[in-house]
Coordinates of C-alpha atoms and ligand atoms in Angstrom, one line a residue:
M129 CA 100.1 96.0 115.7
S130 CA 96.7 94.3 116.0
L131 CA 93.5 95.9 115.0
P132 CA 92.3 97.7 118.1
E133 CA 89.2 96.6 120.1
E134 CA 87.3 95.0 117.3
I135 CA 87.5 91.4 116.2
W136 CA 87.1 90.3 112.6
T137 CA 86.5 87.2 110.8
V138 CA 88.5 86.8 107.6
Q139 CA 85.4 87.5 105.6
S140 CA 84.4 90.7 107.5
Y141 CA 88.0 91.9 107.3
I142 CA 88.1 91.5 103.5
E143 CA 84.8 93.3 103.1
L144 CA 85.7 96.2 105.4
F145 CA 89.1 96.7 103.9
S146 CA 88.1 96.1 100.2
H147 CA 88.8 99.8 99.4
G148 CA 91.8 100.3 101.6
C149 CA 92.0 100.8 105.3
P150 CA 88.9 102.7 106.5
N151 CA 89.8 106.0 108.1
H152 CA 88.3 105.2 111.5
L153 CA 90.7 102.2 111.7
R154 CA 93.9 104.1 110.9
P155 CA 96.3 103.8 113.8
T156 CA 96.4 106.9 115.9
M157 CA 99.5 106.0 117.9
C158 CA 102.9 105.0 116.7
P159 CA 103.9 101.7 118.3
H160 CA 107.6 102.6 118.0
C161 CA 107.8 106.0 119.5
Q162 CA 104.4 106.0 121.3
T163 CA 103.6 109.4 119.8
E164 CA 99.8 110.0 119.5
V165 CA 99.5 110.9 115.9
M166 CA 97.5 109.8 112.9
L167 CA 99.9 107.5 111.0
H168 CA 100.2 108.1 107.2
K169 CA 99.2 105.4 104.8
H170 CA 102.2 103.6 103.5
G171 CA 101.0 101.0 101.0
S172 CA 100.0 97.4 101.5
F173 CA 101.2 93.8 100.9
E174 CA 99.4 90.6 100.3
R175 CA 99.4 87.5 102.5
T176 CA 97.8 84.1 102.3
V177 CA 95.7 83.1 105.4
Y178 CA 94.6 79.5 105.8
T179 CA 91.4 78.8 107.6
L180 CA 89.8 75.4 108.2
L181 CA 87.7 75.5 105.0
E182 CA 89.2 78.2 102.7
A183 CA 92.5 79.9 101.9
F184 CA 92.3 83.7 101.5
I185 CA 94.6 86.3 100.1
I186 CA 94.3 89.4 102.2
S187 CA 95.8 92.8 102.0
I188 CA 97.8 94.0 105.1
F189 CA 98.0 97.7 105.3
R190 CA 101.2 99.6 106.2
F191 CA 101.5 103.0 107.9
K192 CA 104.3 105.4 108.6
C193 CA 104.9 107.7 111.5
I194 CA 105.7 111.2 110.6
K195 CA 107.5 111.7 113.9
C196 CA 110.0 108.9 113.9
G197 CA 109.7 107.8 110.2
R198 CA 109.2 104.1 111.1
S199 CA 106.5 102.0 109.6
T200 CA 104.1 99.5 111.0
S201 CA 101.5 97.0 109.7
L202 CA 98.0 96.6 110.9
L203 CA 97.4 92.9 111.5
P204 CA 94.0 91.4 111.7
N205 CA 93.5 89.3 114.8
F206 CA 92.3 86.1 113.2
V207 CA 95.9 85.1 112.7
M208 CA 98.9 85.4 114.8
E209 CA 101.9 87.6 113.9
H210 CA 104.2 85.9 111.4
H211 CA 101.8 83.0 111.1
Q212 CA 99.6 82.0 108.1
V213 CA 97.3 79.5 109.7
A214 CA 94.3 81.2 111.2
W215 CA 93.2 80.6 114.8
D216 CA 90.1 78.6 113.8
V217 CA 92.4 75.7 112.6
K218 CA 94.3 75.7 115.9
E219 CA 91.1 76.0 117.9
E220 CA 89.8 72.9 116.1
V221 CA 92.9 71.0 117.1
I222 CA 92.5 72.0 120.8
R223 CA 88.8 71.1 120.8
Q224 CA 89.5 67.7 119.4
Q225 CA 92.3 67.1 121.8
L226 CA 90.0 68.1 124.7
S227 CA 87.5 65.6 123.5
G228 CA 90.1 62.9 123.8
V229 CA 91.4 62.5 120.2
A230 CA 95.1 61.8 120.0
L231 CA 97.3 64.3 118.1
A232 CA 98.4 61.6 115.7
K233 CA 94.8 60.8 114.8
I234 CA 94.0 64.5 114.3
A235 CA 97.1 64.9 112.1
E236 CA 95.8 62.0 110.0
D237 CA 92.2 63.1 109.8
L238 CA 92.1 66.9 109.8
V239 CA 92.2 68.3 106.3
T240 CA 92.4 72.1 106.3
S241 CA 92.6 74.6 103.4
A242 CA 96.4 74.2 103.7
G243 CA 96.1 70.4 103.6
R244 CA 97.2 68.2 106.6
F245 CA 99.6 69.2 109.2
S246 CA 102.2 66.8 110.8
E247 CA 101.7 65.6 114.4
K248 CA 104.8 67.5 115.3
T249 CA 103.3 70.8 114.0
L250 CA 100.0 70.2 115.9
W251 CA 102.0 69.4 119.0
R252 CA 104.0 72.6 118.7
W253 CA 100.7 74.7 118.3
S254 CA 99.1 72.9 121.2
K255 CA 102.0 73.4 123.5
A256 CA 102.4 77.1 122.6
I257 CA 98.7 77.8 123.2
R258 CA 98.8 75.9 126.6
D259 CA 101.9 77.8 127.7
E260 CA 100.2 81.0 126.7
L261 CA 97.2 80.2 128.8
R262 CA 99.3 79.3 131.8
D263 CA 101.0 82.7 131.6
S264 CA 97.8 84.7 131.2
S265 CA 95.1 82.6 132.7
S266 CA 94.1 84.9 135.6
E267 CA 93.9 87.9 133.2
Q268 CA 91.6 85.9 130.9
W269 CA 89.3 84.9 133.8
R270 CA 89.3 88.5 135.0
V271 CA 88.0 89.6 131.6
I272 CA 85.4 86.8 131.5
L273 CA 84.2 87.7 135.0
E274 CA 83.7 91.3 133.9
K275 CA 81.4 90.0 131.1
L276 CA 79.8 87.2 133.1
P277 CA 79.8 88.1 136.8
H278 CA 77.9 84.9 137.7
V279 CA 79.9 82.4 135.7
E280 CA 81.2 79.5 137.6
I281 CA 85.0 79.6 137.5
P282 CA 87.5 76.9 138.4
V283 CA 89.2 77.8 141.7
G284 CA 91.2 76.1 144.4
P285 CA 91.0 72.4 144.7
S286 CA 88.1 72.1 142.3
K287 CA 90.1 73.7 139.6
P288 CA 90.1 71.2 136.8
V289 CA 93.2 70.1 135.0
Q290 CA 91.5 70.8 131.8
E291 CA 91.0 74.5 132.3
W292 CA 90.4 74.8 128.6
S293 CA 87.1 73.0 128.9
W294 CA 86.0 75.7 131.3
L295 CA 87.2 78.5 129.0
F296 CA 85.4 77.1 126.1
R297 CA 82.2 76.9 128.1
A298 CA 82.6 80.4 129.4
W299 CA 83.3 81.7 126.0
E300 CA 80.1 80.2 124.6
Q301 CA 78.3 82.3 127.1
V302 CA 80.3 85.4 126.6
R303 CA 79.9 85.4 122.8
S304 CA 76.2 84.8 122.9
M305 CA 75.9 88.1 124.7
I306 CA 77.9 90.2 122.3
P307 CA 76.4 91.1 118.9
G308 CA 78.7 90.1 116.0
Y309 CA 80.8 87.6 118.1
L310 CA 78.9 84.5 117.2
N311 CA 81.5 83.5 114.6
I312 CA 84.5 84.5 116.8
G313 CA 86.6 81.7 118.2
L314 CA 87.9 81.5 121.7
L315 CA 91.6 81.6 120.7
T316 CA 91.0 84.8 118.6
W317 CA 89.5 86.4 121.6
L318 CA 92.1 85.3 124.1
Y319 CA 94.8 86.5 121.8
Q320 CA 93.0 89.8 121.5
I321 CA 92.9 90.2 125.3
K322 CA 96.6 89.5 125.6
H323 CA 97.7 91.7 122.7
S324 CA 95.2 94.6 122.9
R325 CA 98.2 96.8 123.4
A326 CA 99.9 97.7 120.1
V327 CA 102.6 95.4 118.9
A328 CA 105.2 96.8 116.7
L329 CA 106.0 94.8 113.6
G330 CA 108.6 97.1 112.1
Ligands
LIG25 ZN1 106.8 107.0 115.6

């Protein structure tokens, strides 16, 4: 399951979880049996996360439900489930693509903390993210409109092909209004909107 409501950068996550999972962030609902119960601490494991500039080893905390006995992990939202590459890397790829840089060129030039990625990998990320947007676009604009009732949104015949450019622009406005969001990327936020309901990892 993802961390509820709050969005962390890798650094703020490491700081906050340096002495284990803080009590106020312990899951209070089991994603397997949906029972509303404080889950028991059940150890942790380490995982490497690659951001643009730095690789981090972070602890992922596990919890166990006393009702059904199944366990779950609390996943920070700067990285997607089962992925090691943080959203900021993927966001950089999308931004460069939007500004007209070819994927082959990005693959050649973009050096991340995990090194370079092949054009094929970048293409796979880009496609997955675009597909995701297509599926949940209206939901994302609804949330943006809640925050920014006067924002100009792409509708009808004037809806641009590059909806992403609009989203990036709207996001700049949204995050300037929310304390602590200045370092949060668009993709982290979109993913959080989509997955704010608990996801069971088993
Ligand atoms: Zn349970």
